[in-house]
Amino acid sequence: MKKLALSAVLLAAFSPLLLAGQTERISLFDSYVTVNADGSMLVCETIEVQAAGQNIRHGIYRDFPTRYHDLLGNQYNVGFQIVGVERNRSSEPYHIGTIDHGVRVYFGDSRLMLPSGTYTYTFTYTTNRQLGFFADHDELYWNVTGNRWQFPIDVATATVVLPEQVRQADLGLDGYTGFRGERGKLLTHTRNAENNPQFRAEHLAPGQGLTIVVSWPKGLILPPSTQQKLNWFIADNRAVAVGLAGLALVLLYYFAVWNMVGRDPAAGTIVPLYEPPDNMSPAAMRYLERMNFDNQAFASLIIDLAAKGYLTIDRDASLTYRLIRKPSFVEADKALSPDEKLLAKKLFENGSTVSLDRQNYNLLHRARKAVQLSLRATMEKIDFLTNSQYMWPGVLLTLATIGAVVLLGQTFSTMAALFMAVWLTFWSLGVYGLLTAVVKAWKATISGKPIAGIGAFVLTLFSLPFLAGECFGIYILYQS
């Protein structure tokens, strides 16, 4: 008797060490699925685990997918409502986290460390939209265990209770085991004493799971109505719907603004002018036509200064062009336009001669920039109506739409799609500009400038990685 008592004491003392040396596992995963007449389901999962303080420290977690895509690529969300969580028949705290395509339910208290031992968790929840309604039958295709467990499962069982009893000849039973996508047949299925379908699989490795298929004749469960399907579709794609509605509003706003203030006025009678407008330089006329200041506008100013006798253009012994101010031209202030006066002042601020070479690059650049800013300040206030004040309501509406999409679709896939959409917008603008430059370079080559072909070839090679990035971004956006 003393030996027996001593053995019991030693076994109790060393049992934690023995369990610590064991591999944590799920000794039993039992799922009891009740299918209701309205198509919803009540699921009660009993999960018995062997904990050894390795990965099971505070409890376990259960992943449940809620977001799927149908055959047409439309996203749909299944219902998921937790009824309760228990550990060893006592209420257990839990919290819910978000994962890609679903939720993760954490069982246990992070402040409580579980001793090594055996624990039985009972997880009860409701779900819907899990049934398939086909032309000649209805079906439950149900992944009982999931495929994300990092522990082996010794035994997995499932029982399905239908709203009414179905004759054995009319009831179809099938199932699969293995990793995600595999169709292993290491399972058995039968009926219990209540004539309900039962499934059993054993020795599932980490990542393997049990999937069951139960089919029955039509009429047992009421399929969703057309109105219900429409309501589900709107709810499933509300972020997309809000995004499309916001895009439509933005486009409608910009069209209305363009129609109100952006349309060019009706063409009137054209009166030909045989002389340029008073006190308006060729550069100003080009700026007015193109709404931009370019090298041609800058060159036209220099040529106009020479035509009016303010300066001469010649070449020195090294064939470098020079601009030489003529001191004999005393009527300069009266003959020159404001932008020509400014250019003359900037060009000859250090002397009466300017060589058009690299040494004077900064001088020429400053002179060009000064004239450009002067024309912009003068003409954009009088001759150009940009109506930029009408842009900001559209920008605010765009930001509001993006914010609504983020709030309504707070999932990894939605956020990834939103990021790719914003990124692609700016990336596409850059790629468009780059490809435009490539086309211009090759046009210059074809038009009789063979030397430009080298630059066109280099620019083409340079643009290829950016074009590949554009294609990759579009692919990722489509996948998201």
PDB file of N, CA and C in Angstrom, residues 345-427:
ATOM      1  N   LYS A 345      17.975  93.754 -69.352  1.00  0.00           N
ATOM      2  CA  LYS A 345      18.586  94.099 -68.066  1.00  0.00           C
ATOM      3  C   LYS A 345      19.322  92.909 -67.474  1.00  0.00           C
ATOM      4  N   LYS A 346      18.711  91.721 -67.536  1.00  0.00           N
ATOM      5  CA  LYS A 346      19.331  90.540 -66.947  1.00  0.00           C
ATOM      6  C   LYS A 346      20.531  90.056 -67.756  1.00  0.00           C
ATOM      7  N   LEU A 347      20.445  90.187 -69.091  1.00  0.00           N
ATOM      8  CA  LEU A 347      21.546  89.698 -69.926  1.00  0.00           C
ATOM      9  C   LEU A 347      22.803  90.539 -69.764  1.00  0.00           C
ATOM     10  N   PHE A 348      22.641  91.828 -69.704  1.00  0.00           N
ATOM     11  CA  PHE A 348      23.803  92.723 -69.749  1.00  0.00           C
ATOM     12  C   PHE A 348      24.056  93.407 -68.399  1.00  0.00           C
ATOM     13  N   GLU A 349      23.722  92.710 -67.320  1.00  0.00           N
ATOM     14  CA  GLU A 349      23.958  93.310 -66.012  1.00  0.00           C
ATOM     15  C   GLU A 349      25.437  93.332 -65.650  1.00  0.00           C
ATOM     16  N   ASN A 350      26.248  92.506 -66.324  1.00  0.00           N
ATOM     17  CA  ASN A 350      27.683  92.458 -66.006  1.00  0.00           C
ATOM     18  C   ASN A 350      28.556  93.003 -67.133  1.00  0.00           C
ATOM     19  N   GLY A 351      27.973  93.497 -68.200  1.00  0.00           N
ATOM     20  CA  GLY A 351      28.757  94.000 -69.322  1.00  0.00           C
ATOM     21  C   GLY A 351      27.912  94.130 -70.556  1.00  0.00           C
ATOM     22  N   SER A 352      28.540  94.532 -71.639  1.00  0.00           N
ATOM     23  CA  SER A 352      27.802  94.761 -72.881  1.00  0.00           C
ATOM     24  C   SER A 352      27.881  93.583 -73.836  1.00  0.00           C
ATOM     25  N   THR A 353      28.602  92.508 -73.479  1.00  0.00           N
ATOM     26  CA  THR A 353      28.752  91.342 -74.354  1.00  0.00           C
ATOM     27  C   THR A 353      28.479  90.069 -73.548  1.00  0.00           C
ATOM     28  N   VAL A 354      27.714  89.172 -74.152  1.00  0.00           N
ATOM     29  CA  VAL A 354      27.403  87.885 -73.519  1.00  0.00           C
ATOM     30  C   VAL A 354      27.658  86.784 -74.537  1.00  0.00           C
ATOM     31  N   SER A 355      28.550  85.852 -74.198  1.00  0.00           N
ATOM     32  CA  SER A 355      28.818  84.698 -75.061  1.00  0.00           C
ATOM     33  C   SER A 355      27.847  83.577 -74.712  1.00  0.00           C
ATOM     34  N   LEU A 356      27.302  82.953 -75.745  1.00  0.00           N
ATOM     35  CA  LEU A 356      26.345  81.860 -75.532  1.00  0.00           C
ATOM     36  C   LEU A 356      27.102  80.550 -75.381  1.00  0.00           C
ATOM     37  N   ASP A 357      27.790  80.398 -74.260  1.00  0.00           N
ATOM     38  CA  ASP A 357      28.567  79.196 -73.990  1.00  0.00           C
ATOM     39  C   ASP A 357      28.262  78.713 -72.571  1.00  0.00           C
ATOM     40  N   ARG A 358      28.945  77.635 -72.188  1.00  0.00           N
ATOM     41  CA  ARG A 358      28.689  77.022 -70.888  1.00  0.00           C
ATOM     42  C   ARG A 358      29.048  77.944 -69.729  1.00  0.00           C
ATOM     43  N   GLN A 359      30.017  78.800 -69.931  1.00  0.00           N
ATOM     44  CA  GLN A 359      30.434  79.677 -68.844  1.00  0.00           C
ATOM     45  C   GLN A 359      29.315  80.634 -68.428  1.00  0.00           C
ATOM     46  N   ASN A 360      28.440  80.951 -69.360  1.00  0.00           N
ATOM     47  CA  ASN A 360      27.348  81.874 -69.065  1.00  0.00           C
ATOM     48  C   ASN A 360      26.004  81.159 -68.898  1.00  0.00           C
ATOM     49  N   TYR A 361      26.081  79.849 -68.625  1.00  0.00           N
ATOM     50  CA  TYR A 361      24.832  79.080 -68.485  1.00  0.00           C
ATOM     51  C   TYR A 361      23.961  79.643 -67.363  1.00  0.00           C
ATOM     52  N   ASN A 362      24.555  79.885 -66.208  1.00  0.00           N
ATOM     53  CA  ASN A 362      23.769  80.383 -65.070  1.00  0.00           C
ATOM     54  C   ASN A 362      23.155  81.747 -65.369  1.00  0.00           C
ATOM     55  N   LEU A 363      23.922  82.608 -66.055  1.00  0.00           N
ATOM     56  CA  LEU A 363      23.401  83.925 -66.412  1.00  0.00           C
ATOM     57  C   LEU A 363      22.198  83.798 -67.339  1.00  0.00           C
ATOM     58  N   LEU A 364      22.330  82.965 -68.376  1.00  0.00           N
ATOM     59  CA  LEU A 364      21.233  82.778 -69.324  1.00  0.00           C
ATOM     60  C   LEU A 364      20.025  82.130 -68.643  1.00  0.00           C
ATOM     61  N   HIS A 365      20.296  81.179 -67.758  1.00  0.00           N
ATOM     62  CA  HIS A 365      19.196  80.497 -67.066  1.00  0.00           C
ATOM     63  C   HIS A 365      18.434  81.469 -66.171  1.00  0.00           C
ATOM     64  N   ARG A 366      19.158  82.327 -65.457  1.00  0.00           N
ATOM     65  CA  ARG A 366      18.492  83.305 -64.595  1.00  0.00           C
ATOM     66  C   ARG A 366      17.672  84.295 -65.412  1.00  0.00           C
ATOM     67  N   ALA A 367      18.220  84.711 -66.547  1.00  0.00           N
ATOM     68  CA  ALA A 367      17.487  85.644 -67.405  1.00  0.00           C
ATOM     69  C   ALA A 367      16.209  84.998 -67.943  1.00  0.00           C
ATOM     70  N   ARG A 368      16.323  83.753 -68.393  1.00  0.00           N
ATOM     71  CA  ARG A 368      15.150  83.040 -68.914  1.00  0.00           C
ATOM     72  C   ARG A 368      14.097  82.863 -67.823  1.00  0.00           C
ATOM     73  N   LYS A 369      14.523  82.481 -66.630  1.00  0.00           N
ATOM     74  CA  LYS A 369      13.592  82.260 -65.531  1.00  0.00           C
ATOM     75  C   LYS A 369      12.894  83.555 -65.129  1.00  0.00           C
ATOM     76  N   ALA A 370      13.630  84.655 -65.117  1.00  0.00           N
ATOM     77  CA  ALA A 370      13.040  85.943 -64.740  1.00  0.00           C
ATOM     78  C   ALA A 370      11.946  86.352 -65.716  1.00  0.00           C
ATOM     79  N   VAL A 371      12.201  86.180 -67.017  1.00  0.00           N
ATOM     80  CA  VAL A 371      11.193  86.532 -68.019  1.00  0.00           C
ATOM     81  C   VAL A 371       9.977  85.616 -67.903  1.00  0.00           C
ATOM     82  N   GLN A 372      10.224  84.322 -67.691  1.00  0.00           N
ATOM     83  CA  GLN A 372       9.119  83.373 -67.554  1.00  0.00           C
ATOM     84  C   GLN A 372       8.213  83.738 -66.384  1.00  0.00           C
ATOM     85  N   LEU A 373       8.800  84.028 -65.229  1.00  0.00           N
ATOM     86  CA  LEU A 373       8.008  84.395 -64.056  1.00  0.00           C
ATOM     87  C   LEU A 373       7.267  85.707 -64.272  1.00  0.00           C
ATOM     88  N   SER A 374       7.901  86.645 -64.965  1.00  0.00           N
ATOM     89  CA  SER A 374       7.253  87.928 -65.228  1.00  0.00           C
ATOM     90  C   SER A 374       6.035  87.753 -66.130  1.00  0.00           C
ATOM     91  N   LEU A 375       6.184  86.968 -67.208  1.00  0.00           N
ATOM     92  CA  LEU A 375       5.053  86.726 -68.099  1.00  0.00           C
ATOM     93  C   LEU A 375       3.928  85.988 -67.378  1.00  0.00           C
ATOM     94  N   ARG A 376       4.297  85.016 -66.562  1.00  0.00           N
ATOM     95  CA  ARG A 376       3.278  84.270 -65.829  1.00  0.00           C
ATOM     96  C   ARG A 376       2.500  85.192 -64.893  1.00  0.00           C
ATOM     97  N   ALA A 377       3.225  86.019 -64.147  1.00  0.00           N
ATOM     98  CA  ALA A 377       2.556  86.914 -63.197  1.00  0.00           C
ATOM     99  C   ALA A 377       1.658  87.914 -63.909  1.00  0.00           C
ATOM    100  N   THR A 378       2.066  88.337 -65.102  1.00  0.00           N
ATOM    101  CA  THR A 378       1.300  89.359 -65.821  1.00  0.00           C
ATOM    102  C   THR A 378       0.114  88.770 -66.568  1.00  0.00           C
ATOM    103  N   MET A 379       0.345  87.662 -67.288  1.00  0.00           N
ATOM    104  CA  MET A 379      -0.665  87.164 -68.213  1.00  0.00           C
ATOM    105  C   MET A 379      -1.660  86.214 -67.565  1.00  0.00           C
ATOM    106  N   GLU A 380      -1.228  85.432 -66.581  1.00  0.00           N
ATOM    107  CA  GLU A 380      -2.155  84.460 -66.015  1.00  0.00           C
ATOM    108  C   GLU A 380      -3.266  85.129 -65.226  1.00  0.00           C
ATOM    109  N   LYS A 381      -3.037  86.341 -64.760  1.00  0.00           N
ATOM    110  CA  LYS A 381      -4.088  87.049 -64.033  1.00  0.00           C
ATOM    111  C   LYS A 381      -5.086  87.717 -64.973  1.00  0.00           C
ATOM    112  N   ILE A 382      -4.651  88.015 -66.198  1.00  0.00           N
ATOM    113  CA  ILE A 382      -5.491  88.784 -67.123  1.00  0.00           C
ATOM    114  C   ILE A 382      -6.006  87.919 -68.267  1.00  0.00           C
ATOM    115  N   ASP A 383      -5.100  87.153 -68.876  1.00  0.00           N
ATOM    116  CA  ASP A 383      -5.441  86.444 -70.110  1.00  0.00           C
ATOM    117  C   ASP A 383      -5.873  84.995 -69.886  1.00  0.00           C
ATOM    118  N   PHE A 384      -5.519  84.396 -68.735  1.00  0.00           N
ATOM    119  CA  PHE A 384      -5.844  82.994 -68.490  1.00  0.00           C
ATOM    120  C   PHE A 384      -6.846  82.897 -67.344  1.00  0.00           C
ATOM    121  N   LEU A 385      -7.914  82.171 -67.581  1.00  0.00           N
ATOM    122  CA  LEU A 385      -8.874  81.869 -66.530  1.00  0.00           C
ATOM    123  C   LEU A 385      -8.779  80.375 -66.233  1.00  0.00           C
ATOM    124  N   THR A 386      -7.991  80.020 -65.235  1.00  0.00           N
ATOM    125  CA  THR A 386      -7.790  78.602 -64.910  1.00  0.00           C
ATOM    126  C   THR A 386      -8.918  78.028 -64.070  1.00  0.00           C
ATOM    127  N   ASN A 387      -9.686  78.882 -63.406  1.00  0.00           N
ATOM    128  CA  ASN A 387     -10.802  78.424 -62.568  1.00  0.00           C
ATOM    129  C   ASN A 387     -10.359  77.386 -61.540  1.00  0.00           C
ATOM    130  N   SER A 388      -9.160  77.587 -60.996  1.00  0.00           N
ATOM    131  CA  SER A 388      -8.619  76.605 -60.058  1.00  0.00           C
ATOM    132  C   SER A 388      -9.445  76.492 -58.787  1.00  0.00           C
ATOM    133  N   GLN A 389     -10.222  77.522 -58.458  1.00  0.00           N
ATOM    134  CA  GLN A 389     -11.021  77.468 -57.235  1.00  0.00           C
ATOM    135  C   GLN A 389     -12.094  76.388 -57.310  1.00  0.00           C
ATOM    136  N   TYR A 390     -12.473  75.995 -58.545  1.00  0.00           N
ATOM    137  CA  TYR A 390     -13.479  74.953 -58.689  1.00  0.00           C
ATOM    138  C   TYR A 390     -12.893  73.551 -58.518  1.00  0.00           C
ATOM    139  N   MET A 391     -11.577  73.455 -58.443  1.00  0.00           N
ATOM    140  CA  MET A 391     -10.949  72.143 -58.319  1.00  0.00           C
ATOM    141  C   MET A 391     -11.092  71.583 -56.908  1.00  0.00           C
ATOM    142  N   TRP A 392     -11.061  72.450 -55.882  1.00  0.00           N
ATOM    143  CA  TRP A 392     -10.988  71.969 -54.506  1.00  0.00           C
ATOM    144  C   TRP A 392     -12.222  71.203 -54.052  1.00  0.00           C
ATOM    145  N   PRO A 393     -13.437  71.606 -54.399  1.00  0.00           N
ATOM    146  CA  PRO A 393     -14.571  70.745 -54.021  1.00  0.00           C
ATOM    147  C   PRO A 393     -14.451  69.335 -54.591  1.00  0.00           C
ATOM    148  N   GLY A 394     -13.954  69.212 -55.822  1.00  0.00           N
ATOM    149  CA  GLY A 394     -13.750  67.889 -56.400  1.00  0.00           C
ATOM    150  C   GLY A 394     -12.701  67.096 -55.650  1.00  0.00           C
ATOM    151  N   VAL A 395     -11.627  67.775 -55.224  1.00  0.00           N
ATOM    152  CA  VAL A 395     -10.585  67.098 -54.442  1.00  0.00           C
ATOM    153  C   VAL A 395     -11.151  66.611 -53.112  1.00  0.00           C
ATOM    154  N   LEU A 396     -11.930  67.465 -52.438  1.00  0.00           N
ATOM    155  CA  LEU A 396     -12.528  67.077 -51.157  1.00  0.00           C
ATOM    156  C   LEU A 396     -13.498  65.913 -51.328  1.00  0.00           C
ATOM    157  N   LEU A 397     -14.268  65.927 -52.414  1.00  0.00           N
ATOM    158  CA  LEU A 397     -15.194  64.829 -52.676  1.00  0.00           C
ATOM    159  C   LEU A 397     -14.432  63.535 -52.943  1.00  0.00           C
ATOM    160  N   THR A 398     -13.311  63.635 -53.639  1.00  0.00           N
ATOM    161  CA  THR A 398     -12.483  62.456 -53.894  1.00  0.00           C
ATOM    162  C   THR A 398     -11.932  61.888 -52.594  1.00  0.00           C
ATOM    163  N   LEU A 399     -11.408  62.754 -51.719  1.00  0.00           N
ATOM    164  CA  LEU A 399     -10.875  62.297 -50.432  1.00  0.00           C
ATOM    165  C   LEU A 399     -11.971  61.678 -49.569  1.00  0.00           C
ATOM    166  N   ALA A 400     -13.161  62.268 -49.600  1.00  0.00           N
ATOM    167  CA  ALA A 400     -14.277  61.709 -48.831  1.00  0.00           C
ATOM    168  C   ALA A 400     -14.650  60.320 -49.339  1.00  0.00           C
ATOM    169  N   THR A 401     -14.614  60.137 -50.657  1.00  0.00           N
ATOM    170  CA  THR A 401     -14.917  58.825 -51.231  1.00  0.00           C
ATOM    171  C   THR A 401     -13.887  57.796 -50.806  1.00  0.00           C
ATOM    172  N   ILE A 402     -12.608  58.161 -50.874  1.00  0.00           N
ATOM    173  CA  ILE A 402     -11.548  57.238 -50.457  1.00  0.00           C
ATOM    174  C   ILE A 402     -11.702  56.883 -48.983  1.00  0.00           C
ATOM    175  N   GLY A 403     -11.998  57.882 -48.144  1.00  0.00           N
ATOM    176  CA  GLY A 403     -12.189  57.612 -46.725  1.00  0.00           C
ATOM    177  C   GLY A 403     -13.346  56.669 -46.466  1.00  0.00           C
ATOM    178  N   ALA A 404     -14.452  56.854 -47.190  1.00  0.00           N
ATOM    179  CA  ALA A 404     -15.607  55.972 -47.017  1.00  0.00           C
ATOM    180  C   ALA A 404     -15.284  54.549 -47.442  1.00  0.00           C
ATOM    181  N   VAL A 405     -14.540  54.404 -48.531  1.00  0.00           N
ATOM    182  CA  VAL A 405     -14.150  53.069 -48.988  1.00  0.00           C
ATOM    183  C   VAL A 405     -13.281  52.384 -47.943  1.00  0.00           C
ATOM    184  N   VAL A 406     -12.358  53.127 -47.335  1.00  0.00           N
ATOM    185  CA  VAL A 406     -11.488  52.554 -46.303  1.00  0.00           C
ATOM    186  C   VAL A 406     -12.307  52.109 -45.098  1.00  0.00           C
ATOM    187  N   LEU A 407     -13.253  52.942 -44.654  1.00  0.00           N
ATOM    188  CA  LEU A 407     -14.048  52.610 -43.473  1.00  0.00           C
ATOM    189  C   LEU A 407     -14.972  51.420 -43.718  1.00  0.00           C
ATOM    190  N   LEU A 408     -15.508  51.317 -44.928  1.00  0.00           N
ATOM    191  CA  LEU A 408     -16.452  50.245 -45.225  1.00  0.00           C
ATOM    192  C   LEU A 408     -15.773  48.939 -45.590  1.00  0.00           C
ATOM    193  N   GLY A 409     -14.525  48.994 -45.976  1.00  0.00           N
ATOM    194  CA  GLY A 409     -13.834  47.777 -46.401  1.00  0.00           C
ATOM    195  C   GLY A 409     -12.512  47.600 -45.710  1.00  0.00           C
ATOM    196  N   GLN A 410     -12.530  47.568 -44.376  1.00  0.00           N
ATOM    197  CA  GLN A 410     -11.294  47.480 -43.608  1.00  0.00           C
ATOM    198  C   GLN A 410     -10.769  46.052 -43.601  1.00  0.00           C
ATOM    199  N   THR A 411     -10.320  45.601 -44.752  1.00  0.00           N
ATOM    200  CA  THR A 411      -9.687  44.299 -44.868  1.00  0.00           C
ATOM    201  C   THR A 411      -8.361  44.472 -45.575  1.00  0.00           C
ATOM    202  N   PHE A 412      -7.537  43.470 -45.420  1.00  0.00           N
ATOM    203  CA  PHE A 412      -6.222  43.546 -46.053  1.00  0.00           C
ATOM    204  C   PHE A 412      -6.356  43.673 -47.561  1.00  0.00           C
ATOM    205  N   SER A 413      -7.262  42.902 -48.153  1.00  0.00           N
ATOM    206  CA  SER A 413      -7.419  42.940 -49.608  1.00  0.00           C
ATOM    207  C   SER A 413      -7.912  44.299 -50.073  1.00  0.00           C
ATOM    208  N   THR A 414      -8.879  44.877 -49.332  1.00  0.00           N
ATOM    209  CA  THR A 414      -9.403  46.183 -49.717  1.00  0.00           C
ATOM    210  C   THR A 414      -8.339  47.252 -49.600  1.00  0.00           C
ATOM    211  N   MET A 415      -7.575  47.229 -48.499  1.00  0.00           N
ATOM    212  CA  MET A 415      -6.533  48.222 -48.311  1.00  0.00           C
ATOM    213  C   MET A 415      -5.450  48.073 -49.379  1.00  0.00           C
ATOM    214  N   ALA A 416      -5.121  46.810 -49.715  1.00  0.00           N
ATOM    215  CA  ALA A 416      -4.123  46.593 -50.763  1.00  0.00           C
ATOM    216  C   ALA A 416      -4.621  47.126 -52.098  1.00  0.00           C
ATOM    217  N   ALA A 417      -5.891  46.877 -52.399  1.00  0.00           N
ATOM    218  CA  ALA A 417      -6.456  47.383 -53.652  1.00  0.00           C
ATOM    219  C   ALA A 417      -6.473  48.904 -53.669  1.00  0.00           C
ATOM    220  N   LEU A 418      -6.809  49.520 -52.536  1.00  0.00           N
ATOM    221  CA  LEU A 418      -6.829  50.981 -52.464  1.00  0.00           C
ATOM    222  C   LEU A 418      -5.431  51.551 -52.650  1.00  0.00           C
ATOM    223  N   PHE A 419      -4.456  50.936 -51.985  1.00  0.00           N
ATOM    224  CA  PHE A 419      -3.078  51.406 -52.137  1.00  0.00           C
ATOM    225  C   PHE A 419      -2.620  51.278 -53.582  1.00  0.00           C
ATOM    226  N   MET A 420      -2.917  50.142 -54.221  1.00  0.00           N
ATOM    227  CA  MET A 420      -2.497  49.941 -55.598  1.00  0.00           C
ATOM    228  C   MET A 420      -3.197  50.929 -56.529  1.00  0.00           C
ATOM    229  N   ALA A 421      -4.462  51.250 -56.253  1.00  0.00           N
ATOM    230  CA  ALA A 421      -5.183  52.204 -57.103  1.00  0.00           C
ATOM    231  C   ALA A 421      -4.547  53.586 -57.029  1.00  0.00           C
ATOM    232  N   VAL A 422      -4.220  54.033 -55.798  1.00  0.00           N
ATOM    233  CA  VAL A 422      -3.580  55.344 -55.642  1.00  0.00           C
ATOM    234  C   VAL A 422      -2.193  55.332 -56.264  1.00  0.00           C
ATOM    235  N   TRP A 423      -1.441  54.267 -55.976  1.00  0.00           N
ATOM    236  CA  TRP A 423      -0.081  54.170 -56.523  1.00  0.00           C
ATOM    237  C   TRP A 423      -0.110  54.141 -58.042  1.00  0.00           C
ATOM    238  N   LEU A 424      -1.035  53.372 -58.619  1.00  0.00           N
ATOM    239  CA  LEU A 424      -1.116  53.273 -60.077  1.00  0.00           C
ATOM    240  C   LEU A 424      -1.489  54.604 -60.716  1.00  0.00           C
ATOM    241  N   THR A 425      -2.280  55.402 -60.020  1.00  0.00           N
ATOM    242  CA  THR A 425      -2.670  56.700 -60.582  1.00  0.00           C
ATOM    243  C   THR A 425      -1.443  57.546 -60.888  1.00  0.00           C
ATOM    244  N   PHE A 426      -0.572  57.698 -59.896  1.00  0.00           N
ATOM    245  CA  PHE A 426       0.619  58.526 -60.088  1.00  0.00           C
ATOM    246  C   PHE A 426       1.649  57.817 -60.972  1.00  0.00           C
ATOM    247  N   TRP A 427       1.778  56.518 -60.803  1.00  0.00           N
ATOM    248  CA  TRP A 427       2.730  55.762 -61.629  1.00  0.00           C
ATOM    249  C   TRP A 427       2.333  55.838 -63.100  1.00  0.00           C
TER     250      TRP A 427
END
